[in-house]
CSV table of C-alpha atoms in Angstrom, one decimal:
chain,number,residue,atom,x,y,z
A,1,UNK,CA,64.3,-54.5,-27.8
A,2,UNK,CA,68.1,-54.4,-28.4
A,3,UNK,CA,70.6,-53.2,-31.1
A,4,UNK,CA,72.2,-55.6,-33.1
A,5,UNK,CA,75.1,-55.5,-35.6
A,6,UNK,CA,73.4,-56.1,-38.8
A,7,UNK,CA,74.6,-60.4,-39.3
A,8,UNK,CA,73.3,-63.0,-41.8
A,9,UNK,CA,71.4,-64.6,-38.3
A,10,UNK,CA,69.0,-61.6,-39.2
A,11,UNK,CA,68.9,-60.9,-42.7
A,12,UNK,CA,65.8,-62.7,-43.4
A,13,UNK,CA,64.2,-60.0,-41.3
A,14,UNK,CA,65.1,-57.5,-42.5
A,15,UNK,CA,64.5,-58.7,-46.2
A,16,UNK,CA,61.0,-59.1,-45.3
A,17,UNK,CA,60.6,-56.4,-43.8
A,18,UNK,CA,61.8,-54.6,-47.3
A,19,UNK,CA,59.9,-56.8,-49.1
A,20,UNK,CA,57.1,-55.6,-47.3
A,21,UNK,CA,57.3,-51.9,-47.8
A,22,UNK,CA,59.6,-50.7,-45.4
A,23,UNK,CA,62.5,-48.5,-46.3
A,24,UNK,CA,65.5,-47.7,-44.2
A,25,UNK,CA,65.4,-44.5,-45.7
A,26,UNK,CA,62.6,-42.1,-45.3
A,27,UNK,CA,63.7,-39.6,-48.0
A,28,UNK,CA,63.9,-42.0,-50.6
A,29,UNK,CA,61.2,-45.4,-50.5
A,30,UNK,CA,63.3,-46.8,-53.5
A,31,UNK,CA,66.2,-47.6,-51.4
A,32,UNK,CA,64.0,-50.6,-50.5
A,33,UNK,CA,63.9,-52.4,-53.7
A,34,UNK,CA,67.7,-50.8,-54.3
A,35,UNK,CA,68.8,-52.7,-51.2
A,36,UNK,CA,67.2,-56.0,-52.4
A,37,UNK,CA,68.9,-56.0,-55.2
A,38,UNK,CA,72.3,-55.6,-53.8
A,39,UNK,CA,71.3,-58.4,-50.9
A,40,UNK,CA,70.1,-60.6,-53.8
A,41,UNK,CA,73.7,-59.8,-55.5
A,42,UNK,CA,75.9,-60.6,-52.3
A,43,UNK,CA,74.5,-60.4,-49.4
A,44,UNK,CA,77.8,-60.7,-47.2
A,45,UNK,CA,79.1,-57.6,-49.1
A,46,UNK,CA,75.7,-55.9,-47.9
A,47,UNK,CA,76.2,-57.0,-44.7
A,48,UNK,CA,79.7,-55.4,-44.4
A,49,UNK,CA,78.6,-52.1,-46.5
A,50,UNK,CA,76.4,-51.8,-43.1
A,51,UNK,CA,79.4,-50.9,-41.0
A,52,UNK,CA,81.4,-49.0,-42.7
A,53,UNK,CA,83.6,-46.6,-40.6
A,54,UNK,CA,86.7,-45.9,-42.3
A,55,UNK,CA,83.7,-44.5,-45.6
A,56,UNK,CA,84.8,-47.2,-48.1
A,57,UNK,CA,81.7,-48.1,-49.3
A,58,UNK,CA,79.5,-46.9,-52.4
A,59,UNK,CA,78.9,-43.3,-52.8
A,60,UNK,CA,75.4,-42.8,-51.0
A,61,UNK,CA,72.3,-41.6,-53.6
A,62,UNK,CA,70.5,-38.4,-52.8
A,63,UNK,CA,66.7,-37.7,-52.9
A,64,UNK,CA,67.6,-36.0,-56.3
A,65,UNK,CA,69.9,-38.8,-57.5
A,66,UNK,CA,73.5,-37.1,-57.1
A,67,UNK,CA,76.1,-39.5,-55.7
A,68,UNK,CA,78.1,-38.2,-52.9
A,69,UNK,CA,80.8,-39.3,-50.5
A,70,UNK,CA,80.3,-41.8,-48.0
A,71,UNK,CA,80.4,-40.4,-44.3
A,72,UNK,CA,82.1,-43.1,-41.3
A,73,UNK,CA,79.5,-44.4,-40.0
A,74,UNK,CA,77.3,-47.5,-39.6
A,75,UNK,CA,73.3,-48.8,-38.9
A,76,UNK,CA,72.4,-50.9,-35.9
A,77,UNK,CA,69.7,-53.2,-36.4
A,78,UNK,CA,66.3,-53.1,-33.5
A,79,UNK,CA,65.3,-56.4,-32.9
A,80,UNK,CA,62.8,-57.8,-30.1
A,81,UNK,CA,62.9,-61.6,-31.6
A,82,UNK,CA,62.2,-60.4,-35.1
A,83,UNK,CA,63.5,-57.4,-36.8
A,84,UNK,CA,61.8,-53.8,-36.0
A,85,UNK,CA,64.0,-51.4,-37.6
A,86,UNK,CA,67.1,-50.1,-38.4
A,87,UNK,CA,69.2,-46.7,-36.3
A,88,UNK,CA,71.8,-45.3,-38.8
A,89,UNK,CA,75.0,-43.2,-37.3
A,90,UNK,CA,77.1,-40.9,-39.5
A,91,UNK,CA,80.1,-38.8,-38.4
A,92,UNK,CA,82.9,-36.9,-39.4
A,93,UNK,CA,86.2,-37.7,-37.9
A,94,UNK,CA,87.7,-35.1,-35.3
A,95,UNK,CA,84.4,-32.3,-36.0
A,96,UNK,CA,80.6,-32.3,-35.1
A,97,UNK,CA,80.4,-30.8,-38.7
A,98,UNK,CA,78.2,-32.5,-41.4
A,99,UNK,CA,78.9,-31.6,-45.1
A,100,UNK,CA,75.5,-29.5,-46.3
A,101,UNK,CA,74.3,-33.1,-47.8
A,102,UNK,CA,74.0,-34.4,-44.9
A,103,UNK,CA,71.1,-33.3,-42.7
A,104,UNK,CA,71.9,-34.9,-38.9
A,105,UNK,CA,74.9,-37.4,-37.2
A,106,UNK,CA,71.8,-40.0,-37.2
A,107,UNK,CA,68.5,-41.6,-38.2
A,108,UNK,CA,66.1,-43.9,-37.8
A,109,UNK,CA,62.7,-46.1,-39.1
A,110,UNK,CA,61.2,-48.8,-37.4
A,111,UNK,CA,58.7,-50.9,-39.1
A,112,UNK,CA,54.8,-49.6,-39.3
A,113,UNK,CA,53.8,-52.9,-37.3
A,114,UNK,CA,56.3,-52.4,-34.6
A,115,UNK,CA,55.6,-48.7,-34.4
A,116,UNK,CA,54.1,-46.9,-30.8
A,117,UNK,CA,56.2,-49.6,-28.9
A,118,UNK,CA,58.7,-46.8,-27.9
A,119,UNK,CA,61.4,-48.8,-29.9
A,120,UNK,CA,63.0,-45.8,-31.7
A,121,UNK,CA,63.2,-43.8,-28.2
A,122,UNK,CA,65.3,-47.1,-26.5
A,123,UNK,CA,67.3,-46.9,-29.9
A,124,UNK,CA,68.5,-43.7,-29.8
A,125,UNK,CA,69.2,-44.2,-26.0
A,126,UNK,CA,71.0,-47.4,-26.8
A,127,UNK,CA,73.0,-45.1,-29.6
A,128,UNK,CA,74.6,-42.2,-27.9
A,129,UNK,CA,76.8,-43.4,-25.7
A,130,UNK,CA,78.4,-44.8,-28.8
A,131,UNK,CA,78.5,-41.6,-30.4
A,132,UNK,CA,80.2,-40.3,-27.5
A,133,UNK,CA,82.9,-42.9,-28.2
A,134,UNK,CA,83.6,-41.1,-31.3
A,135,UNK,CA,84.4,-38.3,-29.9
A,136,UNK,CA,81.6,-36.3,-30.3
A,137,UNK,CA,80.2,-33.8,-27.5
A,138,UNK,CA,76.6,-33.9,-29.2
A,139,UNK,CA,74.7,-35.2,-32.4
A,140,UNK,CA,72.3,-33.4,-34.5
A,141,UNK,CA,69.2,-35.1,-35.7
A,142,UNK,CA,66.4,-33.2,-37.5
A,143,UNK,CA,63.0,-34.4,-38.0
A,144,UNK,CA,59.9,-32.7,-40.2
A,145,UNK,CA,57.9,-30.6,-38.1
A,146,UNK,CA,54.9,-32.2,-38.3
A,147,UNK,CA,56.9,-36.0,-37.3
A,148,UNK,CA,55.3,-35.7,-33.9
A,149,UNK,CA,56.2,-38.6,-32.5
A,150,UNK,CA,60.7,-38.5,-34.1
A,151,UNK,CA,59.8,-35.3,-31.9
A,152,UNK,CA,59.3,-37.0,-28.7
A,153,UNK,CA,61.7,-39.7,-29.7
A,154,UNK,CA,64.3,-36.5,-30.0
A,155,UNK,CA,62.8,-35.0,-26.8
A,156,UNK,CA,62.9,-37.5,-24.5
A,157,UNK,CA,66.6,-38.3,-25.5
A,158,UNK,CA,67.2,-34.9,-24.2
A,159,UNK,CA,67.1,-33.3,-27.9
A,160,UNK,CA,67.0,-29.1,-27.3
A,161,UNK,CA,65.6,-27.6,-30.5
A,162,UNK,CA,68.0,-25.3,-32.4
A,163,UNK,CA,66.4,-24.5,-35.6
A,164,UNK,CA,63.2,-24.6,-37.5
A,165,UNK,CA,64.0,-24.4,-41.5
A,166,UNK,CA,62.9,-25.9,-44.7
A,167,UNK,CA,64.7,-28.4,-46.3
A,168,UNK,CA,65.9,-27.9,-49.5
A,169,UNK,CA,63.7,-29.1,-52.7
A,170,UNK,CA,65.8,-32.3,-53.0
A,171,UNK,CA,64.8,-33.5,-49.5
A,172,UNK,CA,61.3,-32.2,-50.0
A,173,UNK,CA,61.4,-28.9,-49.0
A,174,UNK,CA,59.4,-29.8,-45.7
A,175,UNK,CA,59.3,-27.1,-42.5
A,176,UNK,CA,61.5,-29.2,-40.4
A,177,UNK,CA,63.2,-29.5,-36.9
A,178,UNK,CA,67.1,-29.4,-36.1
A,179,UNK,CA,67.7,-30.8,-32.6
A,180,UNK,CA,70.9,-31.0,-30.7
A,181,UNK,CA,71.6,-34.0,-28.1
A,182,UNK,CA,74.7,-33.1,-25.9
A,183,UNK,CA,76.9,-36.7,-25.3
């Protein structure tokens, strides 16, 4: 499995994958059938919205539907011959700080029939040395408590648990996990 910049070469994939059930985002399964719309509408301009580190893109859509500003940051496509997920990385420039919104510097889905392949664990691997590039001297990723296996995929990145909290109703209001990964 490998990262690769999201490209037209594997749109198709990731469509179907969409089209199928998958969302990108695990706080909000509409994003799915919001993201095929806006592929359907102009797919290049998708395409470009995916890296997006100078935060000119659309305003990003919460759990509870409030729009708010777009953080740097862009999504990294797995893909093994076929397309098995997506990693997401988010940043502010010059800080390790995240506006309250935003709940960790990255995230990640892989498909339900790619799952148990240890494809999110060689993703984030894969990711961090980029977020080191960015200046950063760690990332923050939370997961919900009882998301064993985003817990080993934190884990055996060398995630250290910092905090165990609830997330606020908008995002659920699940127990959840706040991990720290020094770069």
């Amino acid at each position: 499995m490998e990262l690769v910049w999201p490209d037209a070469r594997y749109l198709s994939g990731y469509t179907d994958a969409l089209k199928r059930g998958w969302s990108p985002d695990n706080l909000r399964p509409q994003a799915a059938a919001e993201q095929l719309a806006r592929i359907e509408q102009d797919p290049a301009r998708f395409l470009s919205e995916q890296v997006d580190r100078e935060a000119k893109g659309p305003a990003v859509v919460l759990p509870d539907g409030r729009r708010v500003p777009r953080l740097p940051g862009y999504a990294r496509w797995m893909w093994d011959g076929e397309f098995c997920g997506s990693i997401s990385f988010r940043w502010q420039p010059g800080t390790t700080e995240l506006p309250p919104y935003c709940l960790g510097h990255i995230g990640y889905a892989v498909v339900p029939w790619k799952r148990r392949r240890g494809y999110a664990t060689r993703a984030l691997q894969l990711l961090l040395p980029e977020a080191k590039l960015e200046g950063l001297a760690f990332v923050v990723i939370t997961t919900d408590a009882d998301n064993l296996a985003s817990r080993r995929v934190i884990e055996s990145n060398g995630g250290v648990l910092i905090q165990q909290f609830h997330k606020a109703p908008e995002y659920g209001g699940a127990e959840s996990l706040r991990f720290r990964i020094s770069l």
